[in-house]
PDB file of C-alpha atoms in Angstrom:
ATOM      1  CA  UNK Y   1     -29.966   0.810  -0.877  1.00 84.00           C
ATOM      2  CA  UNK Y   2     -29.034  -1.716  -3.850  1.00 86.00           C
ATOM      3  CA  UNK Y   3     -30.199  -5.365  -3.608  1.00 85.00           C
ATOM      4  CA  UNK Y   4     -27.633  -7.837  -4.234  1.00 82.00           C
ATOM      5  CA  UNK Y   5     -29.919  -8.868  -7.390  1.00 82.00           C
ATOM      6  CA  UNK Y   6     -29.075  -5.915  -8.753  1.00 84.00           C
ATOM      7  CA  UNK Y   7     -25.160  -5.602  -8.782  1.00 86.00           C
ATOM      8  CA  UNK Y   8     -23.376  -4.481 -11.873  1.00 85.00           C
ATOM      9  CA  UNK Y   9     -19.695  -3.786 -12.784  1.00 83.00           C
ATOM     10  CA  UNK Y  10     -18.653  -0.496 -11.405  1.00 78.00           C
ATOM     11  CA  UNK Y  11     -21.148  -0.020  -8.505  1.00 84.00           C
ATOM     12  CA  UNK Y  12     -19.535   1.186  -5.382  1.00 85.00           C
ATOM     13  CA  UNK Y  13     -20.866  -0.492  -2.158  1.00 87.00           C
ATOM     14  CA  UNK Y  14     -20.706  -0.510   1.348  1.00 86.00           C
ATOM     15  CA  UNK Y  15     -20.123  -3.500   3.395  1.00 84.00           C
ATOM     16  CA  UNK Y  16     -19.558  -3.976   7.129  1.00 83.00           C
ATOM     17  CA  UNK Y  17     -18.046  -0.532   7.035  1.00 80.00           C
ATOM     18  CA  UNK Y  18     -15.850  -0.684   4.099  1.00 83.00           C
ATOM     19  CA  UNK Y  19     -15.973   0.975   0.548  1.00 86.00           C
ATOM     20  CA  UNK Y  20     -15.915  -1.736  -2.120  1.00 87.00           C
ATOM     21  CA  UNK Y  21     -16.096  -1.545  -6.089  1.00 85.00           C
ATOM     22  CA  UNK Y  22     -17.735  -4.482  -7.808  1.00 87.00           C
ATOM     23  CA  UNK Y  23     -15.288  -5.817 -10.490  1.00 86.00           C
ATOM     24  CA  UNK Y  24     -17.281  -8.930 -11.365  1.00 88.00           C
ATOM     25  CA  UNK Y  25     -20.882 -10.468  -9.928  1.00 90.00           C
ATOM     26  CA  UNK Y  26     -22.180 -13.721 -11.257  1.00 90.00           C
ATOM     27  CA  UNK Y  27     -25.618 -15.021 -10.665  1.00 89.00           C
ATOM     28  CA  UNK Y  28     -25.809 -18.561  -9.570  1.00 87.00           C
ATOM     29  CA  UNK Y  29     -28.477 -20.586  -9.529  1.00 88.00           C
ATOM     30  CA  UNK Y  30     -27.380 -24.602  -8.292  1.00 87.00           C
ATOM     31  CA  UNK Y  31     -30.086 -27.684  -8.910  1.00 85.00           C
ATOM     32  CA  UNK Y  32     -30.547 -27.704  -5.113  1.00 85.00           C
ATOM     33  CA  UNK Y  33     -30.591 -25.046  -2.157  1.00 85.00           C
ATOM     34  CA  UNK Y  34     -30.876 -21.274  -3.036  1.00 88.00           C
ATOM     35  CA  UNK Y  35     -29.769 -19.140  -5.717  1.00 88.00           C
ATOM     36  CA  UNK Y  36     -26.824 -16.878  -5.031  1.00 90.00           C
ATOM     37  CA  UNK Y  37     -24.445 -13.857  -6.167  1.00 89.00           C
ATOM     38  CA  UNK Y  38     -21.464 -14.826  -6.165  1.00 90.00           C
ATOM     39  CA  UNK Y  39     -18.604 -11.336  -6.130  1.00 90.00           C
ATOM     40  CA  UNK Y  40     -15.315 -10.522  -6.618  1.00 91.00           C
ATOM     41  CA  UNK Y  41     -14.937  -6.796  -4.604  1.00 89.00           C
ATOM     42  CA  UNK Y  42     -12.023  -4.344  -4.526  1.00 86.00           C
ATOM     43  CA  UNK Y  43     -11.739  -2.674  -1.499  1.00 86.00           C
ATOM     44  CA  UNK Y  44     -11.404   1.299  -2.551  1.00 80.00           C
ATOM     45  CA  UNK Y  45      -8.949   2.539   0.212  1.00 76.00           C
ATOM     46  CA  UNK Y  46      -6.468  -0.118   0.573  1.00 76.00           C
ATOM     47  CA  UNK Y  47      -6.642  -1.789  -2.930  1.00 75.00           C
ATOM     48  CA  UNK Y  48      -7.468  -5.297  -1.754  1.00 84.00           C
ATOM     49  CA  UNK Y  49      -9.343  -7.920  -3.709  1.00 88.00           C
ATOM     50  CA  UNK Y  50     -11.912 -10.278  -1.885  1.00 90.00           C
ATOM     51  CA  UNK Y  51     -14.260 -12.772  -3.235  1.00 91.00           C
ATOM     52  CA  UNK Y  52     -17.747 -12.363  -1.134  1.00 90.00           C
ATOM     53  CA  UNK Y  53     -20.839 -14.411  -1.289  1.00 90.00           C
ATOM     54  CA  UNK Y  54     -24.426 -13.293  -1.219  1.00 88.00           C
ATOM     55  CA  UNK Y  55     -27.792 -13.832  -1.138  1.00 88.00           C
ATOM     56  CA  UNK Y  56     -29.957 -11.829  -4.045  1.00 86.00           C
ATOM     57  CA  UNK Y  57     -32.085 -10.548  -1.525  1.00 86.00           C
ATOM     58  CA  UNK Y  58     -29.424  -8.839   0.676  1.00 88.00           C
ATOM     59  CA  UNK Y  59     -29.617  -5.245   0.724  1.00 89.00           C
ATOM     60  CA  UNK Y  60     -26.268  -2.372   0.975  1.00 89.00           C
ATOM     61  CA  UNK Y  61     -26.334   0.872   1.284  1.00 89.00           C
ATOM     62  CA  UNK Y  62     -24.455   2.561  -1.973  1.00 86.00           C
ATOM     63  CA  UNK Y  63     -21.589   3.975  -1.524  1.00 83.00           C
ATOM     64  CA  UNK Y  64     -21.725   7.982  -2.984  1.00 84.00           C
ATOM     65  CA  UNK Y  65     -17.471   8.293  -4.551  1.00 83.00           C
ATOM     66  CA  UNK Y  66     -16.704  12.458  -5.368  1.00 85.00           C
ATOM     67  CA  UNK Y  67     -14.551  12.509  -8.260  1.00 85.00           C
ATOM     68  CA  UNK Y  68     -12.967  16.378  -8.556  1.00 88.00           C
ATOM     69  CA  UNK Y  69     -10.679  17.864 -11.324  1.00 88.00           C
ATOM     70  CA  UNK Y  70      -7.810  19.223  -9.640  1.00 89.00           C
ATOM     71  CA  UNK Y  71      -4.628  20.603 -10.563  1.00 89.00           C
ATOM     72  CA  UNK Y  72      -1.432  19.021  -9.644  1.00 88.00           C
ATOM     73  CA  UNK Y  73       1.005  22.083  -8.126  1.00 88.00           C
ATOM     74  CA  UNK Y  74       4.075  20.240  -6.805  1.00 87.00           C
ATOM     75  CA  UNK Y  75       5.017  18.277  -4.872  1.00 84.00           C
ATOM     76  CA  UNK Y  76       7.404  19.178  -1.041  1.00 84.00           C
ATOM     77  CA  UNK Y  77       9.222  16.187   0.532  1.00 82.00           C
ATOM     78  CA  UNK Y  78       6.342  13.876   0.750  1.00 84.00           C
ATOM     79  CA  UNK Y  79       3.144  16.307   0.534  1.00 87.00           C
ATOM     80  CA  UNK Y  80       1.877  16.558  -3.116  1.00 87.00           C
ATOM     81  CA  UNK Y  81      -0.448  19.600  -3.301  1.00 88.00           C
ATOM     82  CA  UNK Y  82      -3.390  19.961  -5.437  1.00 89.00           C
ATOM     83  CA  UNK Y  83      -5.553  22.984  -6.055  1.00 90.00           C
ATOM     84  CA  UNK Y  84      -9.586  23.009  -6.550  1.00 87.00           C
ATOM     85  CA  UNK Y  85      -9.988  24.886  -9.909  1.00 86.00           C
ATOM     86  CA  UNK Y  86     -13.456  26.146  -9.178  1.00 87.00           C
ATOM     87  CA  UNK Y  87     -12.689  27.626  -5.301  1.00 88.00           C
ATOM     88  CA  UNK Y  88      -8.800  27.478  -5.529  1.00 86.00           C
ATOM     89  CA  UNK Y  89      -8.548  25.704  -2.358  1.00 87.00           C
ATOM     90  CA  UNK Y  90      -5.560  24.055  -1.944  1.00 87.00           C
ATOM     91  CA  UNK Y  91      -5.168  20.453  -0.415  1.00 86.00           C
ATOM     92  CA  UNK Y  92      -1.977  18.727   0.395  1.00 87.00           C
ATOM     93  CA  UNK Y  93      -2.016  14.687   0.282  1.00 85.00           C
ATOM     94  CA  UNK Y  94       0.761  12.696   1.594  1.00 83.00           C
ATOM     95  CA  UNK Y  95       2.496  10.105  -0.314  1.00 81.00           C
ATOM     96  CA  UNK Y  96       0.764   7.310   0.911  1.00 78.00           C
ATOM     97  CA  UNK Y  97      -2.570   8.681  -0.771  1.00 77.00           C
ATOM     98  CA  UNK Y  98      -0.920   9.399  -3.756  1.00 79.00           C
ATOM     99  CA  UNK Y  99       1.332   5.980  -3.931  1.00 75.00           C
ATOM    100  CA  UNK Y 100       3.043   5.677  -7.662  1.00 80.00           C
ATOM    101  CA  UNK Y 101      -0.457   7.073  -9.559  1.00 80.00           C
ATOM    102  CA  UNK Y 102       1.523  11.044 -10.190  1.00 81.00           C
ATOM    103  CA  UNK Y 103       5.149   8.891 -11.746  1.00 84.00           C
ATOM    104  CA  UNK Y 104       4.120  10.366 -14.866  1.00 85.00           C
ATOM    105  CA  UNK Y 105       1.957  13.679 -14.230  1.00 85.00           C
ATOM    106  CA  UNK Y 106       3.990  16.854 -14.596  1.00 86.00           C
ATOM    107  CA  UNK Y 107       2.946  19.626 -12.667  1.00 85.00           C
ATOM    108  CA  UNK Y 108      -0.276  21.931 -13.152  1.00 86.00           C
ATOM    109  CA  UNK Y 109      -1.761  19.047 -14.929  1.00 87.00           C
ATOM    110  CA  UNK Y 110      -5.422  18.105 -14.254  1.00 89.00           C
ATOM    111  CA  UNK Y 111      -6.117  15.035 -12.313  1.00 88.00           C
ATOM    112  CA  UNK Y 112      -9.330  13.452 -10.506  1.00 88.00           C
ATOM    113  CA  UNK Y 113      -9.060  13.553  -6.887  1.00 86.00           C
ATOM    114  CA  UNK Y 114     -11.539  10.598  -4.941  1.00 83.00           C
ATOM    115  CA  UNK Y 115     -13.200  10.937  -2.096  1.00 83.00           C
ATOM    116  CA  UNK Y 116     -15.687   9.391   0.020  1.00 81.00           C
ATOM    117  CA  UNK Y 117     -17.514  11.586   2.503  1.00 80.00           C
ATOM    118  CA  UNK Y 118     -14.567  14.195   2.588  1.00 77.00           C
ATOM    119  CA  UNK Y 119     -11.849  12.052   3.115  1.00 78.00           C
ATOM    120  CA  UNK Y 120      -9.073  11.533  -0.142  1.00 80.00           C
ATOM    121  CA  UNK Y 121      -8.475   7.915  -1.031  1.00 79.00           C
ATOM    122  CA  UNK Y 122      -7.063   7.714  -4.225  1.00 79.00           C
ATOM    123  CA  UNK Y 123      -5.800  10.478  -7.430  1.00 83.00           C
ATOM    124  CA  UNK Y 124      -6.449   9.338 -11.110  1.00 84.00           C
ATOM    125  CA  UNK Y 125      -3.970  10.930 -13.751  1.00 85.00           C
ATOM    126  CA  UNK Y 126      -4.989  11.448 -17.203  1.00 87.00           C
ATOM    127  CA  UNK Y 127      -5.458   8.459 -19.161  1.00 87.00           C
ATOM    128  CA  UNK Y 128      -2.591   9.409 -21.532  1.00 88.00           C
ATOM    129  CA  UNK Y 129      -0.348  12.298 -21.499  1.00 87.00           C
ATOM    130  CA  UNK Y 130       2.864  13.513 -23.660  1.00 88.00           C
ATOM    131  CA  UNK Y 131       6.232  13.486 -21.995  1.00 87.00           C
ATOM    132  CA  UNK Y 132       9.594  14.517 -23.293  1.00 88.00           C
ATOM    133  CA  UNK Y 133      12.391  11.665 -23.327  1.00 88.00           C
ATOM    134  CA  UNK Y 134      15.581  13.181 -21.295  1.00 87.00           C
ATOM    135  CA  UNK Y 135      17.635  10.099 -21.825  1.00 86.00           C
ATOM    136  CA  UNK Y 136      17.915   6.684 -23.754  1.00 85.00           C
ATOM    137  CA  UNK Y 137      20.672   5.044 -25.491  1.00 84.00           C
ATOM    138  CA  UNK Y 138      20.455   5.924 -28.996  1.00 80.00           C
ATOM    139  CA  UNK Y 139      18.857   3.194 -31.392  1.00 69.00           C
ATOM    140  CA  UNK Y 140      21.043   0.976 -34.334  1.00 64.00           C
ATOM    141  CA  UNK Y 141      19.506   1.325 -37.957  1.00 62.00           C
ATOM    142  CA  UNK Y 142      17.445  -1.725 -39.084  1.00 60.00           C
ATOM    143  CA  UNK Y 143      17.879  -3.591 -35.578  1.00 57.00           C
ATOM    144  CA  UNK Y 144      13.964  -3.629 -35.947  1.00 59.00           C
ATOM    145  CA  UNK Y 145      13.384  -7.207 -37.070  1.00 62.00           C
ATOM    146  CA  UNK Y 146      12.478  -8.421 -33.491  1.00 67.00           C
ATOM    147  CA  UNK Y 147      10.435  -5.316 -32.124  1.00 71.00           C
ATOM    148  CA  UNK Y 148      12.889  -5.027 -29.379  1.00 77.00           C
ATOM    149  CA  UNK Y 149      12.154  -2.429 -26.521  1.00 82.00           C
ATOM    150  CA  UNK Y 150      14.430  -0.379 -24.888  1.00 84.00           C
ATOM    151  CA  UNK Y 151      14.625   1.952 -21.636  1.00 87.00           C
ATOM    152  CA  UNK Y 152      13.849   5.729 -21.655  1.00 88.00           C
ATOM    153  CA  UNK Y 153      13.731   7.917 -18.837  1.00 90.00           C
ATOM    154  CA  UNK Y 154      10.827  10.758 -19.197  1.00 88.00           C
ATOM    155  CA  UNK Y 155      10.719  14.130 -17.620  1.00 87.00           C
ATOM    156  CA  UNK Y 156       9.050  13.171 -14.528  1.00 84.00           C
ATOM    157  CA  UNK Y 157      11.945  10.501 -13.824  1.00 84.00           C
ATOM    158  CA  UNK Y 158       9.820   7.286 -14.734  1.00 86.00           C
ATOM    159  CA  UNK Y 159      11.274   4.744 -16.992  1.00 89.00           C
ATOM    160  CA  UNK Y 160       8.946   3.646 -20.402  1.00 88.00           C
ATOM    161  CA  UNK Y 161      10.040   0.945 -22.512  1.00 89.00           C
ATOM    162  CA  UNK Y 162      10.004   2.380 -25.954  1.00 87.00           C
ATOM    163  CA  UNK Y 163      11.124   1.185 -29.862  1.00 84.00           C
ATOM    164  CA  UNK Y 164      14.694   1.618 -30.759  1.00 83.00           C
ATOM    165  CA  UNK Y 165      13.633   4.310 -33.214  1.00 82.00           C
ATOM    166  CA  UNK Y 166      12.921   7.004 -30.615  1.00 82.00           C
ATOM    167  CA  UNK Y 167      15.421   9.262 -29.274  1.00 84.00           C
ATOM    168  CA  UNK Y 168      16.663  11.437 -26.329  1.00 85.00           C
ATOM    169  CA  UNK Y 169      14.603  14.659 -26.867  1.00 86.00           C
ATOM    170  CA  UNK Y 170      11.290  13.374 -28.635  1.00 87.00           C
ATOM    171  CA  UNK Y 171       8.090  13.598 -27.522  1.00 89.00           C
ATOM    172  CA  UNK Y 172       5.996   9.962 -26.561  1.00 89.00           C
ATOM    173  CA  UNK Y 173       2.233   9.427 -25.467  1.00 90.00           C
ATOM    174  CA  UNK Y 174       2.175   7.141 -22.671  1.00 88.00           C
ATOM    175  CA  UNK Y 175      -1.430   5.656 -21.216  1.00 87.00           C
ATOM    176  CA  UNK Y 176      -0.598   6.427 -17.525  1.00 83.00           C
ATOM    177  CA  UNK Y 177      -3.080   2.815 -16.600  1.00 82.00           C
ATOM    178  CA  UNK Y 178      -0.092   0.156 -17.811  1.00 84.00           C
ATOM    179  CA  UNK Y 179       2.738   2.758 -17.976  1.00 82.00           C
ATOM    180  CA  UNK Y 180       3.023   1.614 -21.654  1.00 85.00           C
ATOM    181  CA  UNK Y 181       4.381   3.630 -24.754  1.00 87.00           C
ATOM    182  CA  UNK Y 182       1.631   4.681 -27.301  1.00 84.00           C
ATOM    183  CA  UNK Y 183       3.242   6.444 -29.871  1.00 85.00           C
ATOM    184  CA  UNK Y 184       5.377   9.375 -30.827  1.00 80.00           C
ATOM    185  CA  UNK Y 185       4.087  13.026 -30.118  1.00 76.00           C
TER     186      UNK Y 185
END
């Protein structure tokens, strides 16, 4: 059990049956009436973002979130099929569990699968990984004065904007969080 007193950034809670991460807590303290914690929550399994109220003494039980390395097989119509590297279990997640998070994972690469109390809500790819560019328009010499972008279509089929100086066939580092080109490989 974790008071609301004691609320940091990260902590996963659980309230009136739901799983929620703490993405901010503020301690108030107003001239007159009690003090309170004042929370902004993200719900784990559906994404959603409330603001929530409490008083410091409130008590929740913590929520206990698995994270697992597993490798990414392939994927079959809408079943995306990861393996346990330890046991080599296999476990199939539909695409609603998955959502848009594998757009730039290729396959048998690692990725953390979440659970709470056996049940899969949510896979975390690699913070960055290296993809090869399979098409782009090709760039114009020294039409780099603005720092334009342009489109590029990676191996898993996801589109990066990238600088006009990279081509169809190079390698790019992408951080998979904003989707954003890093650098070339």
């Amino acid at each position: 059990m974790i008071s609301a007193g004691d609320f940091r950034n990260g902590i996963t809670i659980e309230v009136d049956s739901n799983i929620f991460q703490i993405i901010e807590f503020q301690h108030v303290k107003p001239g007159k009436g009690a003090a309170f914690v004042r929370t902004k929550l993200k719900n784990i399994i559906n994404g959603g973002v409330v603001e929530k109220t409490f008083r410091p003494t409130e008590k929740f039980p913590q929520a206990r979130i698995d994270r697992k390395d597993m490798q990414y097989l392939y994927s079959d119509g809408d079943l995306f099929t990861f393996m346990d590297m330890e046991t080599y279990d296999q476990v199939a997640l539909n695409a609603e569990t998955v959502g848009d998070t594998l757009k730039f994972v290729k396959e048998n690469e690692i990725c953390k699968v979440c659970s709470h109390n056996g049940s899969v809500f949510a896979v975390e790819p690699p913070l960055f990984v290296e993809l090869e560019i399979t098409d782009t328009e090709p760039g114009f010499k020294g039409d780099t004065a603005t720092g334009a972008s342009k489109p590029a279509t990676v191996e898993t089929g996801a589109v990066v904007y990238v600088p006009l100086f990279v081509n169809q066939g190079d390698k790019i580092k992408i951080d998979t969080r904003t989707g954003d080109y890093l650098s070339r490989a």
